[in-house]
Short mmCIF file of C-alpha atoms in Angstrom, two decimals:
data_model
loop_
_atom_site.label_atom_id
_atom_site.label_comp_id
_atom_site.label_asym_id
_atom_site.label_seq_id
_atom_site.Cartn_x
_atom_site.Cartn_y
_atom_site.Cartn_z
CA MET A 840 150.86 116.95 139.49
CA ILE A 841 147.81 115.04 140.50
CA ASP A 842 144.74 115.51 138.33
CA LYS A 843 142.10 112.83 138.57
CA GLN A 844 139.56 114.60 136.30
CA VAL A 845 138.93 112.63 133.07
CA ALA A 846 137.42 114.09 129.85
CA SER A 847 134.71 111.49 129.12
CA LEU A 848 132.50 108.97 130.73
CA GLU A 849 134.21 106.15 128.60
CA GLU A 850 137.54 107.09 130.00
CA ALA A 851 136.13 107.18 133.46
CA VAL A 852 134.92 103.52 133.36
CA ALA A 853 137.88 102.20 131.30
CA GLY A 854 139.24 98.82 132.30
CA ALA A 855 136.04 97.26 133.62
CA LYS A 856 136.41 93.38 133.10
CA ASP A 857 133.95 90.56 132.56
CA GLY A 858 132.89 89.07 135.83
CA ALA A 859 133.73 92.32 137.79
CA THR A 860 132.12 93.16 140.98
CA VAL A 861 130.88 96.92 140.66
CA LEU A 862 129.76 98.87 143.70
CA VAL A 863 127.15 101.37 142.43
CA GLY A 864 126.48 104.28 144.99
CA GLY A 865 123.19 105.81 145.91
CA PHE A 866 120.30 105.06 148.05
CA SER A 867 117.84 104.28 145.14
CA ALA A 868 117.25 104.74 141.56
CA GLY A 869 116.46 108.17 142.34
CA ASP A 870 120.03 109.11 143.16
CA GLU A 871 122.07 106.56 141.25
CA PRO A 872 125.16 107.76 139.23
CA ALA A 873 123.39 106.55 136.22
CA ALA A 874 125.64 108.07 133.55
CA LEU A 875 128.57 105.97 134.77
CA SER A 876 126.75 102.67 134.81
CA GLU A 877 125.39 103.42 131.32
CA ALA A 878 128.85 104.19 130.15
CA LEU A 879 129.91 100.57 131.39
CA LEU A 880 127.97 99.46 128.34
CA SER A 881 130.58 100.90 126.06
CA THR A 882 133.25 98.66 127.84
CA GLY A 883 131.46 95.51 126.73
CA ALA A 884 132.00 93.99 130.22
CA ARG A 885 129.39 91.36 131.13
CA ASP A 886 128.63 88.90 133.90
CA LEU A 887 128.78 91.69 136.20
CA THR A 888 128.01 91.51 139.95
CA ILE A 889 126.34 94.77 140.98
CA VAL A 890 126.25 95.93 144.50
CA ASN A 891 123.76 98.62 145.44
CA ASN A 892 121.22 99.41 147.89
CA GLY A 893 118.60 98.68 145.32
CA VAL A 894 118.23 97.32 141.89
CA GLY A 895 117.86 100.51 139.76
CA GLY A 896 114.69 101.71 138.26
CA LEU A 897 113.05 101.08 134.81
CA ALA A 898 115.38 102.71 132.28
CA ARG A 899 118.47 104.36 133.49
CA GLY A 900 121.85 103.25 135.06
CA ILE A 901 121.67 99.80 136.57
CA ALA A 902 118.35 99.13 134.63
CA ALA A 903 120.03 99.91 131.32
CA LEU A 904 122.85 97.24 132.17
CA ILE A 905 120.20 94.69 133.01
CA ALA A 906 118.32 95.46 129.81
CA ALA A 907 121.59 94.90 127.92
CA HIS A 908 122.10 91.48 129.68
CA ARG A 909 125.39 92.51 131.21
CA VAL A 910 124.36 91.77 134.89
CA ARG A 911 124.77 88.19 136.36
CA LYS A 912 123.93 89.12 140.03
CA ILE A 913 122.73 91.88 142.28
CA VAL A 914 123.74 92.18 145.93
CA CYS A 915 121.20 94.72 147.54
CA SER A 916 118.88 95.29 150.44
CA TYR A 917 115.76 96.48 148.75
CA PRO A 918 115.06 95.07 145.22
CA ARG A 919 112.15 97.32 144.57
CA PHE A 920 111.53 100.90 143.39
CA VAL A 921 108.50 103.10 143.12
CA GLY A 922 107.18 102.79 139.44
CA GLY A 923 108.73 99.41 138.90
CA THR A 924 112.31 98.07 137.98
CA ALA A 925 113.84 96.34 134.91
CA PHE A 926 115.23 93.79 137.50
CA ALA A 927 111.85 92.40 138.20
CA SER A 928 111.50 90.42 134.92
CA ALA A 929 115.15 89.40 134.79
CA TYR A 930 114.83 87.99 138.35
CA LYS A 931 111.52 86.20 137.46
CA SER A 932 113.28 84.58 134.37
CA GLY A 933 116.30 83.59 136.40
CA GLU A 934 118.57 85.69 134.25
CA VAL A 935 119.73 87.75 137.22
CA ALA A 936 120.62 86.16 140.61
CA LEU A 937 119.82 88.10 143.83
CA GLU A 938 121.52 88.16 147.24
CA VAL A 939 119.39 90.21 149.62
CA VAL A 940 121.32 91.54 152.50
CA PRO A 941 120.21 93.86 155.46
CA GLN A 942 120.92 97.47 154.59
CA GLY A 943 123.32 97.95 157.58
CA THR A 944 125.07 94.69 156.76
CA ILE A 945 125.82 95.90 153.31
CA SER A 946 127.46 99.08 154.47
CA GLU A 947 129.25 97.26 157.18
CA ARG A 948 130.53 94.57 154.87
CA LEU A 949 131.71 97.30 152.61
CA ARG A 950 133.51 98.97 155.38
CA ALA A 951 135.15 95.74 156.47
CA GLY A 952 136.42 95.40 152.91
CA ALA A 953 137.64 98.94 152.85
CA ALA A 954 139.34 98.61 156.26
CA GLY A 955 141.19 95.46 155.57
CA LEU A 956 139.04 93.35 158.01
CA GLY A 957 138.28 89.72 157.62
CA GLY A 958 134.62 90.21 158.46
CA PHE A 959 132.55 90.67 161.57
CA TYR A 960 129.76 89.27 163.76
CA THR A 961 126.43 90.91 163.98
CA LYS A 962 122.97 89.99 165.62
CA VAL A 963 121.12 91.44 162.55
CA SER A 964 119.52 88.52 160.63
CA ALA A 965 120.55 85.85 163.31
CA GLY A 966 117.59 83.39 163.59
CA THR A 967 116.03 84.60 160.26
CA LEU A 968 115.84 83.34 156.81
CA LEU A 969 118.68 85.63 155.79
CA GLY A 970 120.85 84.31 158.57
CA GLU A 971 120.50 80.65 157.42
CA GLY A 972 123.73 78.87 156.42
CA LYS A 973 125.80 81.58 158.16
CA GLU A 974 128.40 80.81 160.77
CA THR A 975 126.90 81.54 164.06
CA ARG A 976 128.52 82.33 167.43
CA ILE A 977 126.98 83.07 170.78
CA ILE A 978 128.59 86.50 172.11
CA ASP A 979 127.31 87.57 175.69
CA GLY A 980 124.51 85.07 175.58
CA GLU A 981 123.09 86.25 172.20
CA PRO A 982 123.48 84.72 168.71
CA TYR A 983 125.50 86.52 166.11
CA VAL A 984 126.14 85.68 162.51
CA PHE A 985 129.40 86.16 160.56
CA GLU A 986 129.57 88.41 157.64
CA HIS A 987 132.23 88.48 155.05
CA PRO A 988 133.63 91.71 153.65
CA ILE A 989 132.62 93.15 150.31
CA LYS A 990 135.20 94.57 147.96
CA GLY A 991 134.70 96.01 144.44
CA ASP A 992 136.78 95.78 141.22
CA MET A 993 135.32 99.17 140.58
CA ALA A 994 133.02 101.68 142.35
CA LEU A 995 130.79 104.03 140.58
CA ILE A 996 129.58 106.90 142.80
CA GLY A 997 128.04 110.29 142.82
CA ALA A 998 129.05 113.64 144.56
CA GLN A 999 128.24 117.19 144.32
CA GLN A 1000 131.71 118.73 144.02
CA ALA A 1001 135.31 117.42 143.54
CA ASP A 1002 138.77 118.96 143.27
CA ARG A 1003 141.55 117.59 141.21
CA TRP A 1004 142.89 115.43 144.13
CA GLY A 1005 139.66 113.81 143.97
CA ASN A 1006 138.34 115.05 147.31
CA LEU A 1007 134.69 115.02 147.23
CA VAL A 1008 131.85 116.67 148.93
CA MET A 1009 128.32 115.24 148.81
CA ARG A 1010 124.88 117.01 149.39
CA HIS A 1011 122.32 116.15 151.96
CA SER A 1012 120.89 112.73 151.56
CA ARG A 1013 123.11 112.00 148.57
CA ARG A 1014 125.97 110.98 150.74
CA ASN A 1015 124.61 107.52 151.77
CA PHE A 1016 126.78 104.68 150.39
CA ASN A 1017 128.98 106.78 148.22
CA PRO A 1018 132.08 107.32 150.59
CA VAL A 1019 132.16 103.65 151.76
CA MET A 1020 131.97 102.35 148.22
CA ALA A 1021 134.81 104.65 147.02
CA MET A 1022 136.81 103.21 150.09
CA ALA A 1023 136.00 99.54 149.17
CA ALA A 1024 136.85 99.32 145.54
CA ALA A 1025 140.13 98.77 143.52
CA VAL A 1026 139.25 101.58 141.13
CA SER A 1027 136.79 104.20 142.33
CA VAL A 1028 135.15 106.72 139.86
CA ALA A 1029 133.03 109.73 140.92
CA GLN A 1030 130.48 111.52 138.86
CA VAL A 1031 130.27 115.06 139.90
CA ARG A 1032 128.16 118.11 139.27
CA GLU A 1033 131.19 120.40 139.33
CA MET A 1034 134.99 120.75 139.75
CA VAL A 1035 136.28 123.28 142.31
CA PRO A 1036 140.02 124.58 142.52
CA LEU A 1037 142.23 122.74 145.00
CA GLY A 1038 142.02 124.45 148.21
CA HIS A 1039 138.42 125.41 147.91
CA PHE A 1040 137.23 122.88 150.34
CA HIS A 1041 137.78 123.54 153.97
CA PRO A 1042 139.89 120.75 155.48
CA ASP A 1043 137.09 119.85 157.91
CA GLN A 1044 134.51 119.79 155.15
CA ILE A 1045 135.51 116.88 152.90
CA HIS A 1046 133.32 113.88 152.90
CA CYS A 1047 135.51 111.52 150.89
CA GLN A 1048 139.37 111.94 150.50
CA GLY A 1049 141.09 111.76 147.34
CA ILE A 1050 143.08 108.78 148.41
CA PHE A 1051 140.03 106.78 147.91
CA VAL A 1052 139.08 108.22 144.47
CA ASP A 1053 140.77 107.29 141.17
CA ARG A 1054 138.85 109.23 138.53
CA VAL A 1055 136.35 112.07 138.43
CA VAL A 1056 134.17 113.09 135.68
CA VAL A 1057 131.79 115.99 135.36
CA VAL A 1058 128.22 115.03 134.41
CA ASP A 1059 125.41 117.69 133.90
CA PRO A 1060 123.60 118.33 137.10
CA GLU A 1061 120.57 116.01 137.66
CA PRO A 1062 117.11 117.80 136.89
CA LYS A 1063 116.20 120.06 139.87
CA ASN A 1064 112.48 119.29 139.55
CA TRP A 1065 111.62 116.51 141.96
CA SER A 1066 108.81 115.10 140.00
CA ALA A 1067 111.10 114.81 136.93
CA ARG A 1068 113.54 112.64 138.52
CA PRO A 1069 113.86 109.05 137.35
CA MET B 526 82.36 100.88 167.81
CA THR B 527 84.68 102.74 165.22
CA PRO B 528 88.25 101.48 164.76
CA LEU B 529 91.06 104.00 164.66
CA ASN B 530 91.83 105.15 161.26
CA ARG B 531 95.76 105.08 160.07
CA ASN B 532 96.20 108.58 161.23
CA GLN B 533 94.52 108.02 164.58
CA ILE B 534 96.83 105.07 165.07
CA ALA B 535 99.82 107.31 164.53
CA TRP B 536 98.35 109.96 166.75
CA ARG B 537 98.09 107.41 169.65
CA ALA B 538 101.52 106.14 169.17
CA ALA B 539 102.84 109.68 168.92
CA GLN B 540 101.42 110.44 172.50
CA ASP B 541 103.88 107.87 173.98
CA ILE B 542 107.03 109.29 172.67
CA TRP B 543 108.83 111.21 175.38
CA ASP B 544 110.63 114.65 175.32
CA GLY B 545 114.24 114.15 174.17
CA ALA B 546 113.70 110.78 172.48
CA TYR B 547 115.72 109.72 169.41
CA VAL B 548 113.34 107.87 167.04
CA ASN B 549 113.40 106.30 163.79
CA LEU B 550 109.94 106.06 161.88
CA GLY B 551 109.48 103.15 159.44
CA VAL B 552 107.29 103.36 156.19
CA GLY B 553 103.55 103.26 156.24
CA ILE B 554 101.51 104.28 159.30
CA PRO B 555 104.63 105.27 161.28
CA SER B 556 105.60 107.96 158.76
CA LEU B 557 102.36 109.85 159.73
CA ILE B 558 103.64 110.38 163.46
CA PRO B 559 105.44 113.62 163.04
CA ASP B 560 102.19 115.67 162.66
CA TYR B 561 101.05 114.30 165.91
CA ILE B 562 103.88 114.68 168.37
CA PRO B 563 102.68 116.87 171.29
CA LYS B 564 104.15 120.35 170.69
CA ASP B 565 105.79 120.62 174.03
CA ARG B 566 108.12 117.70 173.10
CA GLU B 567 111.42 117.82 171.44
CA VAL B 568 111.69 114.55 169.44
CA VAL B 569 114.71 114.03 167.22
CA LEU B 570 113.89 111.90 164.12
CA GLN B 571 116.65 109.70 162.44
CA ALA B 572 116.30 108.52 158.69
CA GLU B 573 118.32 105.55 157.41
CA VAL B 574 119.56 107.49 154.42
CA GLY B 575 121.75 109.55 156.75
CA ILE B 576 119.68 112.35 158.44
CA ILE B 577 119.28 113.07 162.12
CA GLY B 578 117.08 116.03 162.96
CA MET B 579 114.69 115.37 160.15
CA GLY B 580 111.85 118.05 159.77
CA PRO B 581 108.42 118.15 158.16
CA THR B 582 107.54 117.43 154.65
CA PRO B 583 108.33 120.62 152.73
CA LYS B 584 105.62 122.53 150.69
CA PRO B 585 106.08 121.76 146.89
CA ASP B 586 107.87 125.08 146.23
CA ALA B 587 110.39 124.29 149.10
CA VAL B 588 111.48 120.91 147.85
CA ASP B 589 115.15 120.30 147.64
CA PRO B 590 115.73 117.03 145.65
CA ASP B 591 118.98 116.38 147.59
CA ILE B 592 116.87 116.17 150.84
CA PHE B 593 115.06 112.92 151.01
CA ASN B 594 113.88 110.30 153.52
CA ALA B 595 114.21 106.55 153.61
CA SER B 596 111.10 106.35 151.51
CA THR B 597 112.91 108.58 148.95
CA GLN B 598 110.11 111.24 149.65
CA PRO B 599 111.20 114.92 150.11
CA THR B 600 111.96 116.02 153.50
CA SER B 601 113.75 118.72 155.47
CA PHE B 602 116.01 119.56 158.50
CA VAL B 603 115.18 121.03 161.63
CA PRO B 604 117.52 123.38 163.25
CA GLY B 605 120.44 121.14 164.57
CA GLY B 606 119.82 118.58 161.91
CA SER B 607 122.75 116.89 160.18
CA THR B 608 123.65 114.34 157.56
CA PHE B 609 126.23 111.42 157.53
CA ASP B 610 127.22 108.52 155.57
CA HIS B 611 125.61 105.07 155.65
CA THR B 612 128.16 103.33 157.90
CA ASP B 613 127.49 105.89 160.59
CA SER B 614 123.71 105.93 159.95
CA PHE B 615 123.67 101.98 160.58
CA LEU B 616 126.16 102.25 163.43
CA MET B 617 123.45 104.53 164.87
CA ILE B 618 120.63 101.97 164.14
CA ARG B 619 122.38 98.82 164.94
CA GLY B 620 124.56 99.82 167.81
CA GLY B 621 121.56 100.64 170.18
CA HIS B 622 121.71 104.44 169.95
CA LEU B 623 118.15 104.92 169.07
CA ASP B 624 115.56 105.10 171.79
CA ILE B 625 112.76 103.78 169.75
CA ALA B 626 111.93 102.46 166.17
CA MET B 627 108.35 102.69 165.19
CA LEU B 628 107.68 100.15 162.49
CA GLY B 629 104.83 98.78 160.41
CA ALA B 630 104.23 95.11 160.52
CA PHE B 631 102.46 92.16 158.78
CA GLU B 632 102.38 90.07 161.98
CA VAL B 633 103.53 90.13 165.69
CA SER B 634 103.58 87.18 167.84
CA GLU B 635 102.97 86.83 171.57
CA LYS B 636 106.59 86.67 172.23
CA GLY B 637 107.25 89.89 170.32
CA ASP B 638 108.56 88.36 167.18
CA LEU B 639 108.28 90.76 164.25
CA ALA B 640 107.38 89.80 160.69
CA ASN B 641 107.52 92.79 158.44
CA TRP B 642 109.66 92.17 155.21
CA ASN B 643 108.68 89.10 153.43
CA THR B 644 105.26 87.49 152.69
CA GLY B 645 106.93 84.44 151.32
CA ASP B 646 105.51 85.10 147.68
CA PRO B 647 108.00 83.37 145.42
CA ALA B 648 107.24 85.68 142.38
CA THR B 649 108.27 88.71 144.24
CA ALA B 650 111.88 89.40 145.32
CA PRO B 651 112.00 89.78 149.15
CA SER B 652 112.95 93.34 150.22
CA VAL B 653 114.40 93.81 153.67
CA GLY B 654 115.88 97.26 153.43
CA GLY B 655 116.75 98.44 156.97
CA ALA B 656 113.90 96.44 158.71
CA MET B 657 116.21 93.88 160.35
CA ASP B 658 118.82 96.37 161.30
CA LEU B 659 116.09 98.45 163.21
CA ALA B 660 114.36 95.57 164.75
CA VAL B 661 117.67 94.32 166.28
CA GLY B 662 119.31 97.67 167.03
CA ALA B 663 116.88 100.05 168.51
CA LYS B 664 116.46 100.15 172.19
CA ALA B 665 112.70 99.62 171.89
CA ILE B 666 110.42 98.50 168.93
CA ARG B 667 106.88 99.74 168.73
CA VAL B 668 104.63 98.42 166.06
CA LEU B 669 101.84 100.32 164.48
CA MET B 670 99.40 98.28 162.27
CA GLU B 671 95.67 97.59 161.53
CA HIS B 672 94.60 94.90 164.02
CA THR B 673 93.50 92.41 161.31
CA THR B 674 94.20 91.75 157.60
CA LYS B 675 91.90 93.27 155.05
CA ASP B 676 89.75 90.21 155.17
CA GLY B 677 89.54 90.13 159.07
CA LYS B 678 92.17 87.60 159.86
CA PRO B 679 94.32 88.00 163.00
CA ARG B 680 97.71 89.54 162.84
CA ILE B 681 98.62 89.26 166.39
CA LEU B 682 99.42 85.57 166.51
CA LYS B 683 100.77 82.73 168.74
CA GLN B 684 103.61 82.38 166.17
CA CYS B 685 104.33 84.38 163.09
CA ARG B 686 103.49 82.59 159.82
CA TYR B 687 105.65 84.84 157.53
CA PRO B 688 109.45 84.68 157.84
CA LEU B 689 110.64 86.55 160.83
CA THR B 690 112.51 90.16 160.77
CA ALA B 691 113.82 89.41 164.38
CA ALA B 692 112.67 87.60 167.33
CA HIS B 693 111.47 88.87 170.78
CA CYS B 694 111.88 92.48 169.71
CA VAL B 695 108.43 94.17 169.95
CA LYS B 696 107.74 95.98 173.11
CA ALA B 697 104.34 97.63 172.20
CA ILE B 698 101.66 97.15 169.55
CA TYR B 699 99.34 100.19 168.61
CA THR B 700 96.48 98.94 166.29
CA SER B 701 93.28 100.13 165.05
CA LEU B 702 91.44 98.58 168.21
CA ALA B 703 93.82 98.62 171.15
CA VAL B 704 97.29 99.37 172.66
CA ILE B 705 98.98 96.13 173.68
CA ASP B 706 102.22 95.72 175.64
CA VAL B 707 104.40 92.67 175.21
CA THR B 708 105.50 91.53 178.58
CA PRO B 709 107.24 88.52 180.09
CA ARG B 710 103.67 87.46 181.20
CA GLY B 711 102.32 87.62 177.59
CA LEU B 712 100.25 90.28 175.78
CA VAL B 713 98.66 92.92 178.10
CA VAL B 714 95.84 95.19 176.89
CA ARG B 715 96.62 98.62 178.06
CA GLU B 716 93.97 100.49 176.10
CA THR B 717 90.89 99.86 173.86
CA ILE B 718 88.71 101.75 171.61
CA PRO B 719 85.25 102.98 172.87
CA ASP B 720 82.42 100.35 172.86
CA LEU B 721 84.76 97.32 172.30
CA ASP B 722 84.52 94.69 174.90
CA PHE B 723 87.48 92.33 175.83
CA ALA B 724 85.81 89.32 174.27
CA GLN B 725 85.38 91.10 170.93
CA LEU B 726 89.13 92.02 170.98
CA GLN B 727 90.17 88.60 171.91
CA ALA B 728 88.07 87.19 168.94
CA VAL B 729 90.08 88.89 166.39
CA THR B 730 93.41 88.15 168.13
CA GLU B 731 94.99 84.67 167.90
CA ALA B 732 97.34 85.12 170.69
CA LYS B 733 96.10 85.26 174.18
CA LEU B 734 95.39 88.54 175.83
CA THR B 735 94.97 89.74 179.34
CA LEU B 736 93.59 93.17 180.46
CA SER B 737 95.87 95.45 182.47
CA PRO B 738 94.53 96.51 185.90
CA ASP B 739 95.10 100.11 184.53
CA TRP B 740 93.15 99.48 181.39
CA ARG B 741 91.43 102.51 179.82
CA VAL B 742 89.44 103.68 176.71
CA ILE B 743 91.37 105.48 174.01
CA GLU B 744 90.06 108.95 173.61
CA ALA B 745 91.32 109.82 170.17
CA PRO B 746 90.52 113.07 168.28
CA ALA B 747 88.59 112.82 165.00
CA ILE B 748 91.31 112.95 162.44
CA ALA B 749 90.77 112.55 158.57
CA VAL B 750 92.81 109.91 156.79
CA THR B 751 95.63 111.60 154.73
CA VAL B 752 97.16 108.63 153.07
#
C-alpha cells in the first residue's frame, strides 16, 4: 500500500546532505513552505544551494536557514521582500552567493530539469547583463541565450490538500512554482494543510500527481489574517 | 502647466487599451490602471503569479490570503478568471500570448530600449523578477513613468545609462507630460499636457522628439493621487 504521509517534519526532510540543492516553492516569503525549510535545520545540512523565486523574509523559513549559516548560494529572480530580508546582510558580507535569473527562466529551467531536457534557448536576457557569458545563437534572425536545466536534490513545496498517494491540490495564487519544483527534484516533500481520502479528488482536478511527490506532512494552516502573514 | 499625477498617467494609458485585450500590469503606476479602464471594454488582466482574469482589490473583509498578485497584494477573480502554475504563466508571458505589458521604468531610450530592473547600486542585490520575461515576451510594451527623475533629470535618453531589461521593446511611453510613440523614425509626440510647449518638453528630454501631425492636448479628468 502506498502511504506518503509522514508523521513529523524531521522525517519529512530526512536525508538532506551537505552541499544539496534544495528547491523551495512559493512565490515570496508570504507563501513559503516555511516549516519544511526550518525542519532542515535539524538535519545539520549546510552549504545548501536554495532555488526560490525570492530569498525569504526576515525570520521564517529560508531566512532561518540563512541566519543559521546553512546557505551557500541562492538562485532566485527577486532577492527582496516587503519589510526586509535576512539575506540582505548575508549578501553584503559575501557569506551567501547570488545568481539572479529571470523569473520565467527559473521556471523553464526547472521544467527542463523535470522533463529530462538538456536545456533550451530563450530570447529573455539576450543582450543584457544577465545574458553575459551565456552561449548565444541566432534563431530566425534574433539572438537567443542557452539556459541549463535545474534539478534539485530535494524540493520543499506547499499545497492545500494531499491524499496518501501524494496527489496534491493547491489553492489560487499558491500554486506558482510548487508543481514544477516537485517534478524537478530527486526527493519532493509537500507541506499540506490537510489530508483527504484517496479518491476524494476528481481525476481532472489534481494539480500535481503523486508520482512527483515522495513525502507529505500536515502542517497547521497558515494564519488566515492577511496582515498577520510573515 | 500642471504635470499629470501618477493616477492621471494611469488613466491616460488605460484609455488606449482596447476591448478584448489580454494585459499584464507591472508594479508602480501600471498597477493603478484597472480603476480607469473604460467601463464598456472587457480587458483580461494576467498576473505572473498565475492568474488570468484578475479582478479588483477586494475590500478588507473580503480578502482571501490565497489570492494575491505579483506584488503579493490581495486581489480577486472576475467571472471566467482562472489559475495555473508558473511554467504556464511564463509560457503565456514569454510565448507572445499577451497583447500588452504596461510597465514602469527608470529609463527608456530613443530606440525603445528599456531599463527597469537594476540601478547598478553595488550594495543592493539586483532584482529582475519577471521584468525581462515581460519585456521580451509581450506583443507590445508600453511604459508609464514620471517624465523626469525627482531632481529633474531626463529619463527619456539617447541611450540608457542603467543596465537594460531588453533592447528595442518599448512601443509607447506615457509620462507626466506627454504620450510618446517609439517609431522607426524616432520618438514622436502624440499628446502633451495643456500649456506645455514643444521646446519645454524637448528641454527635459535628452532624446530628440518630433511632433506628430495629429498632435493634441491631453484632457485628463481631475483625479486624486491614491498611492
